[in-house]
Coordinates of C-alpha atoms and ligand atoms in Angstrom, one line a residue:
M123 CA -9.0 13.2 22.4
F124 CA -12.1 13.4 20.6
V125 CA -15.8 13.2 21.4
P126 CA -17.5 11.8 18.2
L127 CA -20.3 13.9 16.9
A128 CA -22.7 10.6 17.6
H129 CA -22.5 10.5 21.1
A130 CA -22.1 14.5 22.0
Q131 CA -25.1 16.9 22.8
N132 CA -23.5 19.8 20.5
L133 CA -20.7 20.2 18.3
G134 CA -19.3 22.9 20.6
E135 CA -18.8 19.9 23.0
T136 CA -17.7 18.1 20.3
L137 CA -14.8 20.2 19.4
Q138 CA -14.3 21.8 22.9
E139 CA -10.5 20.3 22.4
C140 CA -9.9 22.2 19.4
P141 CA -10.8 26.0 20.4
G142 CA -9.2 27.4 17.1
T143 CA -12.1 25.8 15.2
L144 CA -14.5 28.3 17.0
T145 CA -14.1 30.6 13.9
G146 CA -13.0 29.8 10.4
S147 CA -13.8 28.6 7.0
T148 CA -16.0 25.8 6.7
Q149 CA -15.5 25.0 3.3
P150 CA -14.7 21.2 3.0
Q151 CA -10.9 20.6 1.9
Q152 CA -8.3 17.4 2.4
I153 CA -11.5 15.1 0.9
H154 CA -10.7 11.8 0.6
L155 CA -12.3 8.4 0.2
Q156 CA -11.6 5.8 2.6
M157 CA -12.2 1.9 1.6
T158 CA -14.4 -0.4 3.8
D159 CA -14.1 -4.2 4.0
D160 CA -17.7 -3.9 2.5
A161 CA -17.8 -3.3 -1.0
T162 CA -21.2 -1.4 -1.0
V163 CA -20.1 1.2 1.7
M164 CA -17.5 3.7 1.2
N165 CA -16.4 6.5 3.7
V166 CA -15.8 9.8 3.0
L167 CA -13.2 12.3 5.3
W168 CA -12.8 16.0 4.9
A169 CA -11.7 18.9 7.0
T170 CA -12.9 22.4 7.4
E171 CA -11.0 25.2 9.2
G172 CA -14.3 26.1 11.4
R173 CA -16.4 23.4 13.5
S174 CA -19.5 22.6 11.7
N175 CA -22.1 19.6 11.2
G176 CA -21.2 17.9 8.1
E177 CA -23.0 15.6 5.3
V178 CA -22.4 13.4 2.2
E179 CA -24.9 13.8 -0.8
W180 CA -24.8 10.7 -3.0
N181 CA -27.1 8.8 -5.4
G182 CA -30.0 10.9 -4.3
Q183 CA -29.5 10.2 -0.7
T184 CA -27.8 12.0 2.3
A185 CA -26.0 11.2 5.5
T186 CA -24.6 13.0 8.3
S187 CA -20.9 13.0 9.6
A188 CA -19.5 12.5 12.3
D189 CA -17.3 15.4 13.6
Y190 CA -14.3 15.3 15.5
C191 CA -10.7 17.1 16.1
Y192 CA -7.4 15.8 17.8
N193 CA -5.2 18.8 19.2
H194 CA -5.1 20.1 15.9
D195 CA -7.1 23.3 15.0
V196 CA -8.7 21.9 12.1
A197 CA -12.4 20.0 12.4
F198 CA -12.7 16.2 10.7
H199 CA -15.7 14.8 9.0
M200 CA -16.1 11.0 8.1
A201 CA -19.4 9.8 6.5
S202 CA -20.4 6.8 4.9
M203 CA -22.1 6.4 1.5
T204 CA -23.9 3.0 1.4
D205 CA -25.9 0.8 -1.1
L206 CA -23.5 1.3 -3.2
V207 CA -23.3 -1.0 -6.4
P208 CA -20.1 -2.4 -7.5
D209 CA -18.5 -1.1 -10.6
E210 CA -21.6 1.3 -11.0
E211 CA -20.4 5.1 -10.5
V212 CA -21.3 7.5 -7.9
T213 CA -21.5 11.0 -8.0
Y214 CA -21.1 12.9 -4.8
R215 CA -20.2 16.0 -3.0
V216 CA -19.5 16.5 1.1
G217 CA -20.7 19.9 2.8
S218 CA -20.4 21.6 6.3
G219 CA -22.3 24.5 7.5
G220 CA -23.8 24.8 4.4
D221 CA -20.6 24.9 2.3
W222 CA -20.4 22.5 -0.4
S223 CA -17.8 20.8 -2.6
E224 CA -17.6 20.6 -6.0
E225 CA -19.3 17.2 -7.0
F226 CA -16.9 14.0 -7.5
T227 CA -17.1 10.5 -8.7
F228 CA -15.7 7.2 -8.0
T229 CA -16.7 3.5 -8.8
P230 CA -16.9 1.0 -6.1
I231 CA -14.7 -1.8 -6.6
D232 CA -16.1 -5.1 -7.9
S233 CA -14.4 -7.8 -6.3
S234 CA -15.5 -10.4 -8.7
A235 CA -13.7 -8.3 -11.8
R236 CA -11.1 -10.0 -13.5
H237 CA -9.1 -6.9 -14.3
F238 CA -7.6 -4.6 -11.6
E239 CA -4.9 -2.2 -11.4
W240 CA -3.3 -0.3 -8.8
I241 CA -0.2 1.9 -7.5
S242 CA 2.0 1.2 -5.0
I243 CA 3.8 3.9 -3.4
A244 CA 5.9 4.5 0.1
D245 CA 8.1 7.2 1.9
H246 CA 6.1 10.0 -0.2
G247 CA 6.2 13.6 1.6
D248 CA 6.0 16.5 -0.3
S249 CA 9.2 17.3 -2.2
S250 CA 9.4 18.2 -5.7
E251 CA 9.8 14.4 -6.7
A252 CA 6.9 13.4 -4.3
M253 CA 4.6 16.0 -6.9
D254 CA 6.0 14.5 -9.4
V255 CA 4.8 11.0 -8.5
T256 CA 1.4 13.0 -7.1
E257 CA 0.8 14.2 -10.4
A258 CA 1.7 10.8 -12.2
I259 CA -0.9 9.3 -10.1
I260 CA -3.8 11.7 -10.7
A261 CA -2.9 11.5 -14.7
D262 CA -3.2 7.7 -14.6
E263 CA -7.0 7.2 -15.5
S264 CA -6.4 3.4 -15.4
A265 CA -5.4 2.8 -11.7
Q266 CA -8.4 1.9 -9.5
M267 CA -6.5 2.4 -6.0
V268 CA -3.4 3.6 -4.4
T269 CA -1.0 1.7 -1.4
V270 CA 0.9 3.4 0.7
S271 CA 3.7 1.7 2.5
G272 CA 4.2 3.9 5.1
D273 CA 6.1 7.2 5.7
I274 CA 3.6 9.2 4.2
A275 CA 3.4 13.0 4.7
Y276 CA 6.3 13.3 6.9
A277 CA 4.7 15.8 9.0
D278 CA 6.6 15.0 12.4
G279 CA 4.9 17.3 14.3
E280 CA 4.2 19.9 12.1
Q281 CA 0.0 19.2 11.9
S282 CA 0.1 21.7 8.6
A283 CA 2.2 19.4 6.8
W284 CA -0.5 16.5 6.6
D285 CA -2.9 19.5 5.7
Y286 CA -1.0 20.1 3.2
W287 CA -0.6 16.8 2.1
F288 CA -3.7 15.9 1.5
Q289 CA -4.3 18.7 -0.1
E290 CA -2.1 17.8 -2.7
Q291 CA -3.7 14.3 -2.9
Q292 CA -7.1 15.4 -3.2
D293 CA -7.4 15.1 -6.9
S294 CA -6.8 11.3 -6.5
M295 CA -8.2 10.7 -3.6
T296 CA -11.5 11.8 -4.1
S297 CA -12.0 9.2 -6.8
I298 CA -9.8 6.3 -5.9
P299 CA -9.1 5.1 -2.5
W300 CA -5.6 5.3 -0.9
V301 CA -5.0 2.8 1.6
T302 CA -2.1 2.7 4.3
A303 CA 0.1 0.8 6.0
V304 CA 1.7 2.9 9.1
G305 CA 5.6 3.9 8.9
N306 CA 7.6 5.2 11.7
H307 CA 7.1 9.1 10.3
E308 CA 3.4 8.4 11.5
N309 CA 4.7 8.0 15.3
E310 CA 4.8 11.5 15.6
P311 CA 7.0 13.7 17.9
G312 CA 4.2 14.8 21.0
Y313 CA 1.3 13.0 18.9
E314 CA 2.2 9.2 18.3
F315 CA 0.1 8.3 16.2
S316 CA -3.0 10.2 16.9
P317 CA -2.8 12.3 13.8
Y318 CA -2.7 9.4 11.7
E319 CA -5.6 7.5 13.7
H320 CA -7.7 10.5 13.0
R321 CA -6.9 11.3 9.3
F322 CA -7.2 7.6 8.0
D323 CA -9.8 5.5 9.0
S324 CA -8.9 2.2 8.8
D325 CA -11.9 0.7 10.4
G326 CA -14.5 3.4 10.5
Q327 CA -14.0 4.0 14.1
I328 CA -13.1 7.9 14.1
E329 CA -9.8 7.1 16.0
S330 CA -8.8 3.9 14.4
E331 CA -8.4 1.4 17.0
I332 CA -6.4 -1.5 14.5
F333 CA -3.1 -0.8 12.8
W334 CA -3.6 -4.0 10.9
Y335 CA -6.1 -4.7 8.5
S336 CA -6.8 -6.9 5.3
R337 CA -9.0 -5.7 1.9
N338 CA -10.0 -7.8 -1.3
V339 CA -9.7 -6.5 -4.5
P340 CA -10.0 -8.1 -7.8
G341 CA -7.7 -11.5 -7.4
V342 CA -5.7 -10.3 -4.6
H343 CA -5.5 -10.4 -1.1
M344 CA -4.0 -7.3 0.7
V345 CA -2.8 -7.4 4.0
F346 CA -1.5 -3.9 5.7
M347 CA 0.4 -4.9 8.7
S348 CA 2.3 -3.1 11.3
T349 CA 6.3 -2.9 11.7
E350 CA 5.5 -0.3 14.2
H351 CA 3.6 -2.2 16.7
D352 CA 4.5 -5.8 18.0
Y353 CA 4.6 -8.2 15.5
A354 CA 6.4 -10.8 17.4
P355 CA 4.6 -14.7 18.3
G356 CA 2.4 -14.0 20.7
S357 CA 1.5 -10.4 19.9
T358 CA -2.6 -9.5 19.4
Q359 CA -1.0 -8.7 15.5
Y360 CA 0.7 -12.1 14.9
S361 CA -2.3 -13.9 15.8
W362 CA -4.5 -11.7 13.6
L363 CA -2.0 -12.3 10.8
E364 CA -1.9 -15.8 11.5
Q365 CA -5.4 -15.9 11.0
D366 CA -6.0 -13.4 8.4
L367 CA -3.4 -15.8 6.0
S368 CA -5.4 -18.6 7.0
S369 CA -8.6 -17.9 6.2
V370 CA -7.7 -16.6 2.5
N371 CA -9.7 -18.3 -0.5
R372 CA -7.3 -18.8 -3.3
D373 CA -10.1 -19.7 -5.7
E374 CA -11.6 -16.1 -5.0
T375 CA -7.9 -14.0 -4.6
P376 CA -5.2 -16.3 -6.0
F377 CA -2.6 -13.6 -5.0
V378 CA -1.6 -12.2 -1.6
I379 CA 0.1 -9.3 -1.0
V380 CA 1.5 -8.0 2.5
Y381 CA 2.2 -4.2 2.9
G382 CA 4.3 -3.3 6.1
H383 CA 6.8 -0.4 6.3
K384 CA 10.1 -2.0 7.3
P385 CA 11.5 -4.6 4.9
M386 CA 13.1 -8.2 5.8
Y387 CA 15.0 -8.0 3.2
S388 CA 17.0 -4.6 2.2
S389 CA 21.0 -4.3 1.2
N390 CA 20.8 -0.6 1.6
S391 CA 23.4 0.5 4.3
Y392 CA 21.3 3.0 5.3
H393 CA 18.6 0.9 7.2
G394 CA 19.1 -2.5 6.0
S395 CA 17.2 -5.6 6.6
E396 CA 15.2 -5.9 9.9
I397 CA 16.1 -9.2 10.8
E398 CA 13.8 -9.3 13.9
L399 CA 10.9 -8.9 11.4
R400 CA 12.5 -11.1 9.5
N401 CA 12.5 -13.9 12.1
A402 CA 9.2 -13.0 13.3
L403 CA 6.9 -13.2 10.2
E404 CA 9.2 -14.7 7.4
E405 CA 8.1 -18.4 8.1
L406 CA 4.5 -17.6 8.3
Y407 CA 4.4 -15.7 4.9
F408 CA 6.0 -18.4 3.8
E409 CA 3.9 -21.0 5.0
H410 CA 0.7 -19.1 3.9
R411 CA 2.0 -18.8 0.4
V412 CA 2.7 -14.7 0.6
N413 CA 3.2 -13.8 -3.4
L414 CA 4.6 -10.1 -2.4
V415 CA 5.9 -8.3 0.5
I416 CA 6.1 -4.6 -0.3
A417 CA 8.1 -2.4 1.9
G418 CA 9.6 1.3 2.1
H419 CA 11.8 2.8 4.8
D420 CA 15.3 2.5 2.9
H421 CA 14.6 5.1 0.2
F422 CA 15.5 3.2 -3.1
Y423 CA 13.8 0.2 -5.2
E424 CA 15.5 -3.5 -4.3
R425 CA 13.6 -6.9 -5.4
T426 CA 14.5 -9.9 -4.3
W427 CA 14.2 -13.2 -5.9
P428 CA 11.7 -15.8 -4.3
V429 CA 13.4 -15.8 -1.3
S430 CA 13.3 -17.8 2.0
C431 CA 15.6 -18.6 5.1
V432 CA 13.1 -20.1 7.2
Q433 CA 15.2 -23.5 6.8
N434 CA 17.9 -23.2 9.1
G435 CA 19.3 -19.9 7.8
T436 CA 19.3 -21.4 4.6
Y437 CA 18.0 -19.7 1.5
V438 CA 15.6 -21.5 -0.3
N439 CA 15.4 -20.0 -4.0
G440 CA 17.7 -17.3 -3.0
A441 CA 19.5 -16.7 -6.2
N442 CA 18.2 -17.7 -9.7
P443 CA 15.6 -19.7 -9.1
Q444 CA 13.7 -21.5 -11.7
H445 CA 12.2 -18.4 -13.6
I446 CA 11.5 -17.4 -17.4
R447 CA 13.2 -14.3 -18.6
G448 CA 11.1 -12.6 -21.0
I449 CA 10.4 -9.4 -22.6
E450 CA 8.1 -8.3 -19.8
G451 CA 10.7 -9.3 -16.9
D452 CA 11.1 -12.4 -15.2
R453 CA 8.4 -14.3 -14.7
F454 CA 7.7 -16.5 -11.6
D455 CA 5.2 -18.5 -10.1
S456 CA 2.6 -18.3 -7.2
Y457 CA 3.6 -21.4 -5.4
M458 CA 7.1 -19.4 -5.1
P459 CA 8.6 -18.3 -1.8
P460 CA 7.7 -14.1 -1.4
I461 CA 9.4 -11.8 -3.5
H462 CA 10.3 -9.0 -1.1
L463 CA 10.4 -5.4 -2.9
V464 CA 11.8 -2.2 -1.3
I465 CA 10.1 0.7 -2.9
G466 CA 10.9 4.0 -0.9
I467 CA 11.4 5.9 -4.0
A468 CA 7.8 8.4 -3.9
G469 CA 10.0 11.5 -2.9
R470 CA 12.4 11.7 -0.4
S471 CA 16.4 12.0 -0.6
A472 CA 17.8 8.5 -2.4
Y473 CA 19.7 6.5 0.4
E474 CA 22.7 5.9 -2.4
E475 CA 25.2 3.4 0.0
L476 CA 24.6 -0.3 -0.7
D477 CA 25.5 -3.3 0.7
E478 CA 28.6 -4.7 -1.6
P479 CA 28.6 -7.3 -2.9
Q480 CA 25.1 -7.4 -3.6
P481 CA 23.3 -10.6 -1.4
E482 CA 22.3 -13.4 -3.4
W483 CA 18.9 -12.8 -2.8
S484 CA 18.6 -9.5 -4.2
A485 CA 17.8 -9.5 -7.6
Y486 CA 17.7 -5.8 -8.8
R487 CA 18.4 -2.4 -6.9
E488 CA 18.4 1.0 -7.7
N489 CA 19.5 3.7 -5.7
N490 CA 19.6 7.1 -7.0
S491 CA 16.0 7.2 -8.8
Y492 CA 12.7 8.2 -7.9
G493 CA 9.0 6.9 -8.7
W494 CA 6.3 4.4 -8.3
T495 CA 5.3 1.0 -8.6
R496 CA 2.0 0.0 -11.0
L497 CA 0.9 -3.6 -10.4
V498 CA -2.0 -5.2 -12.7
F499 CA -4.2 -8.3 -11.9
D500 CA -5.1 -9.8 -15.0
G501 CA -7.5 -13.0 -14.3
D502 CA -8.1 -14.3 -17.5
A503 CA -4.2 -14.7 -18.3
G504 CA -4.2 -15.8 -14.7
E505 CA -1.3 -13.6 -13.8
L506 CA 0.0 -10.4 -11.6
R507 CA 2.1 -8.0 -13.5
F508 CA 4.3 -5.5 -11.6
T509 CA 6.1 -2.3 -13.2
H510 CA 8.7 -0.2 -11.3
H511 CA 8.0 3.4 -13.2
R512 CA 10.7 6.2 -12.7
I513 CA 9.7 9.9 -12.3
D514 CA 11.5 10.6 -15.8
G515 CA 8.8 8.0 -17.8
T516 CA 11.2 5.2 -17.7
I517 CA 10.9 2.0 -17.0
G518 CA 13.4 0.7 -14.3
D519 CA 12.3 -3.4 -13.2
Q520 CA 9.4 -5.8 -14.2
F521 CA 8.3 -8.9 -13.2
I522 CA 5.1 -11.3 -13.7
I523 CA 3.9 -14.1 -11.1
Q524 CA 1.6 -16.4 -12.6
E525 CA -0.6 -18.4 -10.7
A526 CA -0.4 -21.5 -12.1
P527 CA 3.2 -23.3 -11.7
L528 CA 5.8 -23.0 -14.0
K529 CA 6.1 -26.5 -15.7
S530 CA 9.6 -28.1 -15.9
E531 CA 11.7 -28.4 -19.3
D532 CA 10.5 -32.1 -18.7
D533 CA 7.3 -31.3 -19.3
G534 CA 8.1 -30.4 -23.2
G535 CA 7.3 -26.8 -23.2
I536 CA 6.5 -24.0 -20.6
L537 CA 3.0 -22.5 -20.5
G538 CA 1.9 -24.6 -23.6
I539 CA 4.7 -22.6 -25.6
P540 CA 6.5 -24.7 -27.7
G541 CA 10.4 -24.2 -28.0
F542 CA 10.6 -23.1 -24.0
G543 CA 11.5 -26.9 -23.1
V544 CA 14.8 -26.2 -25.4
T545 CA 15.1 -22.4 -24.0
L546 CA 15.1 -23.1 -20.5
P547 CA 18.2 -25.5 -20.5
L548 CA 19.8 -22.9 -22.1
L549 CA 18.7 -20.0 -19.9
A550 CA 19.9 -22.5 -17.0
M551 CA 23.4 -22.6 -18.7
F552 CA 23.6 -18.8 -18.6
G553 CA 22.7 -18.5 -15.4
A554 CA 25.2 -20.9 -14.1
A555 CA 28.1 -19.2 -16.3
M556 CA 26.6 -16.2 -14.6
R557 CA 27.1 -17.1 -11.1
R558 CA 30.4 -18.5 -11.9
L559 CA 31.6 -14.9 -12.9
R560 CA 30.5 -13.4 -9.2
Ligands
FE2_697 FE1 11.2 7.0 4.9
FE2_698 FE1 10.8 5.2 7.5

């Protein structure tokens, strides 16, 4: 239950559903940016123990917040910073009832930039491993965004866990936006999705009405979908996905990534592949040339080969497709079927049991480490680089997807690099030998 301030007569009425907010500190906490689909507008959300009217100050401007709550005795505030100029740093602070936060800065994302770096995680929570991941994110000064593929705070009905989680991420979330897809742990006993809807604002509506949306960042169209709502053909979400994926301008965003919680490919024995999801959406992703599908849910790391079984259940490029093995990992191109990732390694206890033998579509998997993944769009090189980091500082897996098609050896060299025309047949022979060994 909520009544946004904009439509209420007074604050007491606004927050009457949360009597615990009658008293308590109005010092802003849990401050976090929320990226809108307009590069000139950034929303900021925060919480206070006691109810109050809030405001944000930035670049000499002020805006009042909408103030609201859900059935948890904390008041929430959301305000919009407008007239932002991409790539020009913004200094801001938020205030409630005369109590102000410290000043923070962020740089609005310039969607025409030729370079963009971000971190993707899933299945986070608050374990010591999760804190290691949080610290790594805070220390990463090059990352311009964080995505979470669901299972975020693991509050599971204990609302103070959300308060704690947001406070722990504040140093990062006040300077770069965290953008989320909803997981099964956001569907909480006694609350359903209400805490998620009120604490993350994917549509600027205080209580978000959508669980699927997209954002454009430099070089990449990102789709955030929900595996926790109906996605079958004919559903509202399916229609939206179809429309959204059809409207991507590949000249502006050559790469497309879908973030969602449950994986359509996983060889972990705990949950495994979500076959219903695969049957419903794989063809759509294949048709619209989705490059990466980044999921969590199974608490391990796995990367598939570019894979699609839409043609009568036959895997296309299911094992050892054409690719180049290089020092920075395997290299693929953006015309191949999607590569599926399970990255549920950001802190929750590892699910160690794996399906054996390793399925032919599985390229790399790791079931006993924790960490995060990092992506770089390099527009000048025309490529998307992916790296899987463990909390011990080592790298587990990495690969590259290039925008242009990989040329075949018949073209007399790949990527204009002399010698690859000779190397590739050798790699193919090696690959065939390895296949026979399995
Ligand atoms: Fe999980
Ligand atoms: Fe999950």
